[in-house]
Coordinates of N, CA and C in Angstrom, one line a residue:
X24 N 0.5 -1.2 0.1 CA -0.3 -0.4 0.2 C 1.1 1.5 -0.2
X25 N 0.2 2.5 -1.4 CA 1.0 3.6 -0.7 C 0.6 4.0 0.7
X26 N 2.5 5.0 1.0 CA 2.2 5.3 1.9 C 2.4 7.6 3.0
X27 N 1.2 7.1 1.5 CA 0.9 8.7 1.2 C -0.3 9.2 1.2
X28 N -1.1 8.3 1.4 CA -2.6 9.2 2.2 C -2.6 7.3 3.2
X29 N -3.7 8.6 4.5 CA -4.6 6.4 4.9 C -5.5 6.0 4.5
X30 N -5.1 4.1 4.5 CA -5.4 3.3 4.0 C -7.2 3.3 4.4
X31 N -8.5 3.6 3.2 CA -9.8 3.3 3.9 C -9.9 1.5 2.8
X32 N -11.1 1.5 3.8 CA -11.9 0.0 3.3 C -11.6 0.2 1.6
X33 N -12.5 0.6 1.4 CA -12.3 1.6 -0.3 C -10.6 1.8 -0.3
X34 N -10.2 2.5 -0.7 CA -8.8 2.2 -1.3 C -8.0 0.7 -1.3
X35 N -8.1 0.1 -0.1 CA -7.6 -1.4 0.2 C -8.6 -1.7 -0.9
X36 N -9.7 -1.9 -0.4 CA -10.4 -3.0 -1.7 C -9.5 -3.1 -3.2
X37 N -9.7 -1.7 -3.9 CA -9.2 -1.5 -4.8 C -7.7 -1.8 -5.0
X38 N -7.0 -1.1 -4.2 CA -5.8 -2.5 -3.9 C -5.7 -3.8 -4.7
X39 N -6.7 -4.2 -3.8 CA -6.6 -5.5 -3.6 C -6.8 -6.3 -5.2
X40 N -7.8 -5.6 -5.8 CA -8.4 -5.3 -6.9 C -7.3 -5.6 -7.9
X41 N -7.2 -4.0 -8.3 CA -5.7 -4.0 -9.2 C -4.5 -5.2 -9.2
X42 N -4.2 -5.6 -7.6 CA -2.9 -6.4 -7.4 C -3.5 -7.8 -8.5
X43 N -5.2 -8.1 -7.4 CA -5.1 -9.2 -8.4 C -5.5 -9.4 -10.4
X44 N -6.2 -8.2 -10.1 CA -6.0 -8.2 -11.6 C -4.8 -8.2 -13.1
X45 N -3.9 -7.5 -12.4 CA -2.1 -7.5 -12.8 C -1.5 -9.0 -12.6
X46 N -2.0 -9.8 -11.9 CA -2.1 -11.2 -11.1 C -0.6 -11.3 -10.4
X47 N -0.8 -10.1 -9.6 CA 0.2 -10.3 -8.2 C -0.1 -11.2 -6.8
X48 N -1.0 -11.3 -6.3 CA -1.7 -12.5 -5.5 C -2.6 -12.8 -6.2
X49 N -3.3 -14.0 -6.2 CA -4.4 -14.6 -6.5 C -5.5 -14.6 -5.4
X50 N -6.7 -14.6 -6.7 CA -8.0 -13.8 -6.2 C -8.3 -15.0 -4.8
X51 N -8.3 -16.3 -4.8 CA -8.6 -16.5 -4.2 C -7.9 -16.0 -1.8
X52 N -6.3 -15.9 -2.3 CA -5.7 -15.7 -1.4 C -7.3 -14.2 -0.9
X53 N -6.7 -13.3 -2.5 CA -7.3 -12.0 -1.6 C -9.3 -11.7 -1.3
X54 N -9.5 -12.4 -1.1 CA -10.6 -12.6 -0.9 C -10.6 -13.4 1.1
X55 N -9.3 -13.9 1.3 CA -9.0 -13.9 2.8 C -7.9 -12.9 3.7
X56 N -7.6 -11.6 2.6 CA -7.1 -10.3 3.4 C -8.5 -10.1 4.2
X57 N -7.9 -10.1 5.2 CA -8.7 -9.1 6.1 C -8.8 -7.4 6.2
X58 N -9.5 -6.9 5.3 CA -9.3 -5.6 4.8 C -9.4 -4.7 6.5
X59 N -10.4 -4.8 6.7 CA -11.1 -4.7 8.2 C -9.5 -4.1 8.7
X60 N -8.7 -5.6 9.2 CA -7.8 -5.2 9.7 C -6.5 -4.6 9.4
X61 N -6.6 -4.3 7.5 CA -5.8 -3.3 7.5 C -5.6 -1.7 7.8
X62 N -6.8 -1.5 7.9 CA -7.7 -0.2 7.8 C -6.9 0.4 9.3
X63 N -8.0 -0.6 10.0 CA -7.4 -0.7 11.6 C -6.2 -0.7 12.2
X64 N -5.2 -1.3 11.5 CA -3.5 -1.5 11.9 C -3.2 -0.1 11.7
X65 N -3.8 0.9 10.2 CA -3.1 2.1 9.8 C -4.1 3.6 10.8
X66 N -4.9 3.0 11.5 CA -5.0 4.1 12.6 C -4.7 4.1 13.8
X67 N -4.0 2.8 14.2 CA -3.6 3.2 15.4 C -2.6 4.2 15.5
X68 N -1.4 4.3 16.9 CA -0.1 5.2 17.1 C 1.0 4.8 16.0
X69 N 1.2 3.5 15.7 CA 2.1 3.5 14.6 C 1.7 2.7 13.5
X70 N 0.5 3.1 13.3 CA 0.2 3.3 11.8 C 0.5 4.6 11.5
X71 N -0.3 5.4 12.4 CA -0.3 7.0 12.0 C 1.4 7.2 11.9
X72 N 1.9 6.5 12.9 CA 3.9 7.4 13.1 C 4.3 6.2 11.1
X73 N 3.8 5.0 11.4 CA 4.7 4.4 9.2 C 4.4 6.4 8.3
X74 N 2.2 6.7 8.7 CA 2.0 7.3 7.0 C 2.7 8.5 7.9
X75 N 2.9 8.8 9.2 CA 3.4 10.4 9.2 C 5.6 10.1 8.4
X76 N 5.4 9.6 8.5 CA 7.2 9.2 8.2 C 7.9 8.3 7.5
X77 N 6.5 8.0 6.2 CA 7.0 7.2 4.9 C 8.2 7.1 4.6
X78 N 9.0 8.1 4.7 CA 10.2 8.3 4.1 C 11.3 7.4 5.0
X79 N 10.6 7.2 6.0 CA 12.0 6.8 7.5 C 11.5 5.5 7.4
X80 N 10.1 4.1 6.4 CA 10.0 3.6 7.0 C 10.5 2.5 5.2
X81 N 10.6 2.0 6.2 CA 11.5 -0.1 5.0 C 10.3 -0.8 5.7
X82 N 9.8 -1.8 4.5 CA 9.1 -2.6 4.3 C 9.4 -3.7 3.5
X83 N 9.4 -5.1 4.3 CA 9.6 -6.0 3.6 C 11.1 -6.0 3.3
X84 N 12.3 -6.1 4.3 CA 14.2 -6.2 4.9 C 14.0 -7.3 4.4
X85 N 14.7 -8.1 3.7 CA 15.7 -8.9 3.5 C 17.1 -8.4 4.8
X86 N 17.8 -10.0 5.0 CA 18.8 -9.4 5.6 C 19.3 -11.6 6.5
X87 N 20.7 -10.9 5.9 CA 20.7 -11.9 6.5 C 23.0 -11.6 7.4
X88 N 22.7 -12.5 8.6 CA 23.9 -12.5 9.1 C 23.8 -14.0 10.0
X89 N 25.5 -13.8 10.2 CA 25.9 -15.6 10.9 C 26.3 -14.9 12.5
X90 N 25.9 -15.7 13.2 CA 25.7 -17.1 14.4 C 26.5 -17.3 15.0
X91 N 26.6 -17.4 16.1 CA 27.5 -18.6 16.4 C 26.6 -19.9 17.1
X92 N 26.8 -20.9 16.8 CA 25.7 -21.8 16.7 C 25.4 -22.2 18.3
X93 N 26.3 -21.6 18.7 CA 26.1 -22.2 20.1 C 25.0 -21.2 21.4
X94 N 24.8 -20.3 20.6 CA 23.2 -19.3 20.9 C 22.0 -19.7 20.1
X95 N 22.4 -20.6 19.3 CA 20.7 -21.3 18.4 C 20.7 -23.0 18.6
X96 N 21.3 -23.0 19.3 CA 21.2 -25.0 19.6 C 21.9 -25.0 21.2
X97 N 20.9 -25.7 22.1 CA 21.5 -25.6 23.5 C 23.1 -26.3 23.2
X98 N 22.9 -28.7 22.8 CA 23.4 -28.9 23.8 C 24.9 -28.7 22.2
X99 N 24.9 -27.5 21.8 CA 26.3 -27.5 20.5 C 27.2 -26.8 20.9
X100 N 28.0 -28.1 20.7 CA 30.2 -28.1 22.0 C 31.3 -27.4 20.5
X101 N 30.5 -27.1 19.3 CA 32.1 -26.3 18.4 C 31.6 -24.8 18.8
X102 N 33.1 -24.0 18.8 CA 33.3 -23.1 19.5 C 33.2 -22.6 18.2
X103 N 34.0 -22.8 17.0 CA 33.7 -22.4 15.6 C 32.8 -22.1 14.3
X104 N 31.8 -22.9 15.1 CA 30.9 -23.0 13.9 C 29.6 -21.7 14.1
X105 N 29.5 -21.4 13.0 CA 28.5 -20.4 12.6 C 26.9 -20.5 12.4
X106 N 26.0 -19.9 12.2 CA 25.1 -20.1 11.4 C 24.5 -19.3 10.2
X107 N 24.6 -19.5 9.7 CA 24.4 -18.1 8.3 C 22.3 -18.2 8.6
X108 N 22.0 -17.3 8.8 CA 21.0 -17.3 9.2 C 20.2 -16.0 7.6
X109 N 19.3 -16.4 7.5 CA 18.4 -15.5 6.5 C 16.9 -15.1 7.1
X110 N 16.0 -13.5 6.6 CA 15.1 -13.5 7.5 C 14.3 -12.3 6.3
X111 N 13.4 -12.2 6.4 CA 13.0 -10.7 6.3 C 12.3 -9.4 7.3
X112 N 12.4 -8.6 7.6 CA 11.0 -8.1 7.9 C 10.2 -7.8 7.4
X113 N 9.3 -7.3 8.4 CA 8.2 -7.4 7.7 C 8.6 -5.6 7.2
X114 N 9.1 -5.1 8.7 CA 8.6 -3.3 8.8 C 9.9 -3.4 9.7
X115 N 10.0 -1.5 9.1 CA 11.0 -1.3 11.1 C 11.0 0.4 10.7
X116 N 11.3 1.3 11.2 CA 10.9 3.2 10.5 C 11.9 3.0 11.7
X117 N 13.7 3.8 10.3 CA 15.3 4.1 10.6 C 14.9 5.8 10.9
X118 N 15.2 5.8 12.7 CA 15.3 7.0 13.2 C 16.2 7.7 13.5
X119 N 16.3 8.7 13.0 CA 18.1 9.2 13.2 C 19.2 9.1 14.6
X120 N 18.3 9.0 15.6 CA 19.1 7.8 16.3 C 18.3 6.0 17.4
X121 N 17.2 6.4 17.4 CA 16.9 4.5 16.8 C 15.7 3.9 15.4
X122 N 15.5 3.2 15.3 CA 14.8 2.5 15.3 C 14.0 1.4 15.7
X123 N 12.7 1.5 15.2 CA 11.2 0.6 15.7 C 10.6 -0.1 15.2
X124 N 10.8 -1.5 15.5 CA 10.6 -3.1 14.2 C 8.8 -3.1 14.4
X125 N 8.4 -3.7 13.7 CA 6.9 -3.9 13.6 C 7.3 -5.9 12.1
X126 N 6.3 -6.3 13.5 CA 6.4 -7.7 12.0 C 4.2 -7.8 12.6
X127 N 4.1 -8.6 11.6 CA 3.1 -8.6 11.1 C 2.5 -9.8 11.3
X128 N 1.4 -10.6 12.1 CA 0.5 -11.8 12.1 C -0.6 -12.0 11.8
X129 N -0.8 -13.2 11.4 CA -2.0 -13.3 11.5 C -2.8 -14.1 11.9
X130 N -1.8 -15.4 13.1 CA -2.8 -15.9 14.1 C -4.3 -15.4 14.3
X131 N -4.9 -16.9 14.4 CA -6.3 -16.7 15.6 C -5.5 -16.3 16.9
X132 N -5.8 -15.9 17.6 CA -5.6 -14.9 18.9 C -7.2 -15.2 20.1
X133 N -6.8 -16.6 20.9 CA -7.7 -17.0 21.5 C -7.4 -16.2 23.0
X134 N -8.0 -14.8 24.0 CA -7.6 -13.9 24.7 C -6.8 -13.8 25.2
X135 N -6.0 -13.2 26.1 CA -5.3 -13.3 26.8 C -4.1 -14.5 26.5
X136 N -4.6 -15.1 27.1 CA -3.1 -16.5 26.9 C -2.7 -16.8 25.9
X137 N -3.9 -16.9 24.4 CA -3.3 -17.1 23.2 C -2.1 -15.3 22.8
X138 N -2.3 -13.9 22.9 CA -1.5 -13.2 23.6 C -0.3 -14.5 23.6
X139 N 0.1 -14.0 24.9 CA 1.1 -14.9 24.9 C 1.9 -15.6 24.7
X140 N 1.5 -16.4 24.2 CA 1.2 -17.4 23.4 C 2.3 -17.6 21.9
X141 N 2.4 -16.4 20.9 CA 2.3 -16.0 20.3 C 3.6 -14.5 20.5
X142 N 3.4 -14.3 22.2 CA 4.2 -13.7 21.8 C 5.8 -14.2 22.4
X143 N 5.3 -15.5 22.2 CA 6.5 -17.1 23.5 C 6.8 -17.4 22.3
X144 N 5.9 -17.4 21.4 CA 6.1 -18.3 19.6 C 7.1 -17.0 19.0
X145 N 6.9 -16.2 19.0 CA 7.7 -14.7 18.3 C 8.6 -14.3 18.2
X146 N 9.1 -14.4 19.3 CA 9.5 -13.7 20.0 C 11.3 -13.8 19.8
X147 N 11.5 -15.2 20.0 CA 13.1 -15.7 19.2 C 13.4 -15.0 18.4
X148 N 12.3 -14.7 17.2 CA 11.7 -14.5 15.4 C 12.9 -13.0 15.5
X149 N 11.8 -12.0 16.7 CA 11.7 -10.9 16.7 C 13.5 -10.5 16.8
X150 N 13.6 -11.0 18.1 CA 14.6 -11.4 18.9 C 15.9 -11.5 17.3
X151 N 16.6 -12.3 16.7 CA 17.0 -11.7 15.5 C 16.9 -11.1 14.8
X152 N 15.8 -10.5 14.4 CA 15.3 -9.1 14.1 C 16.3 -7.5 14.1
X153 N 16.0 -7.4 15.6 CA 16.5 -6.9 16.2 C 17.8 -6.9 16.2
X154 N 18.5 -8.0 16.6 CA 20.1 -7.7 16.1 C 20.6 -7.3 14.9
X155 N 20.1 -8.4 13.9 CA 21.0 -8.1 12.2 C 20.4 -6.5 12.2
X156 N 18.7 -6.0 13.0 CA 19.1 -4.3 12.6 C 20.4 -2.8 12.9
X157 N 20.2 -3.7 14.5 CA 21.3 -2.8 15.2 C 22.5 -3.0 15.3
X158 N 23.1 -4.9 14.7 CA 24.3 -5.0 13.9 C 24.5 -4.1 12.3
X159 N 23.3 -4.6 11.6 CA 23.8 -3.4 10.5 C 24.2 -2.3 10.5
X160 N 22.6 -1.3 10.6 CA 22.1 0.1 11.1 C 23.0 0.2 11.8
X161 N 24.2 -0.2 13.3 CA 24.8 0.9 13.7 C 23.6 1.8 15.7
X162 N 22.6 1.6 14.8 CA 21.3 2.5 15.8 C 20.7 1.6 16.6
X163 N 20.0 1.6 17.8 CA 19.0 0.8 19.1 C 17.9 0.7 18.0
X164 N 17.6 -0.3 18.3 CA 16.3 -1.2 18.7 C 15.2 -0.7 19.9
X165 N 14.6 0.9 19.7 CA 14.1 0.8 20.6 C 13.7 0.2 21.3
X166 N 11.9 0.3 20.0 CA 10.8 -0.4 20.5 C 10.0 -1.5 19.1
X167 N 9.4 -2.3 20.1 CA 9.3 -3.5 19.3 C 8.1 -4.2 19.0
X168 N 7.4 -3.8 17.9 CA 5.6 -4.2 17.7 C 5.2 -6.1 17.2
X169 N 4.8 -6.9 17.9 CA 3.7 -8.0 17.0 C 2.3 -7.2 16.7
X170 N 2.1 -7.0 15.6 CA 0.7 -6.9 14.8 C 0.3 -7.7 15.0
X171 N -0.9 -8.3 15.8 CA -2.0 -9.2 15.7 C -2.9 -9.0 15.0
X172 N -2.3 -9.1 13.4 CA -4.3 -8.5 12.4 C -5.4 -9.1 12.6
X173 N -5.9 -9.7 13.0 CA -6.9 -10.3 13.0 C -7.7 -10.9 14.3
X174 N -6.5 -10.0 15.0 CA -6.9 -9.8 16.5 C -7.6 -8.3 16.6
X175 N -7.0 -7.8 15.6 CA -6.6 -6.3 15.7 C -6.0 -5.8 17.1
X176 N -4.7 -6.3 17.6 CA -4.1 -6.5 18.4 C -2.3 -6.0 18.5
X177 N -2.2 -4.5 19.1 CA -1.1 -4.7 19.2 C 0.2 -4.7 19.9
X178 N 0.4 -5.4 19.6 CA 1.4 -5.2 21.6 C 3.1 -5.0 21.3
X179 N 3.1 -4.3 22.2 CA 4.8 -4.1 22.3 C 5.2 -5.4 22.9
X180 N 7.0 -5.2 22.6 CA 7.3 -6.3 22.7 C 8.7 -5.9 24.0
X181 N 9.4 -4.7 24.3 CA 10.0 -4.0 24.5 C 10.9 -4.6 25.4
X182 N 9.9 -6.1 26.8 CA 10.3 -5.8 28.2 C 10.6 -7.5 27.5
X183 N 10.4 -8.0 26.3 CA 10.6 -10.0 25.6 C 11.8 -9.8 25.1
X184 N 12.0 -8.7 24.0 CA 12.9 -8.9 23.2 C 14.0 -8.2 23.9
X185 N 15.1 -9.0 23.9 CA 16.0 -7.2 24.5 C 17.6 -7.9 24.1

């Protein structure tokens, strides 16, 4: 979606129709996209910040980094073994002195226990993203968010992803 205007139900639906007609996405996939949740996201404080600082927003950013294998696998004992980690970061805002990281999820959530389960499930992934951004850009990640689109919840993982 373009970030120069606040998305509405009409504009997101029109964009989906355009993507289907250009055969960028399949019609069956487009039907499963929760347009209300996309509109909701851009009404949140984070969504508004993304719109107001669009030139500082980076989306779908690939990264690669080497990690000590002993930090990934608990019972691994080879001191010099490294793993090459690849991923794609959904998005971040690169400000002058810090970074705000966010990741979208479409999992179904059942109450606070379900939210905590997702936090536990994805905090390792977001920790890797945070580390990759800090190493690559030389700035601290000050905020990390898990955006639960289907539940329309924005979870701060500041205390979970250190």
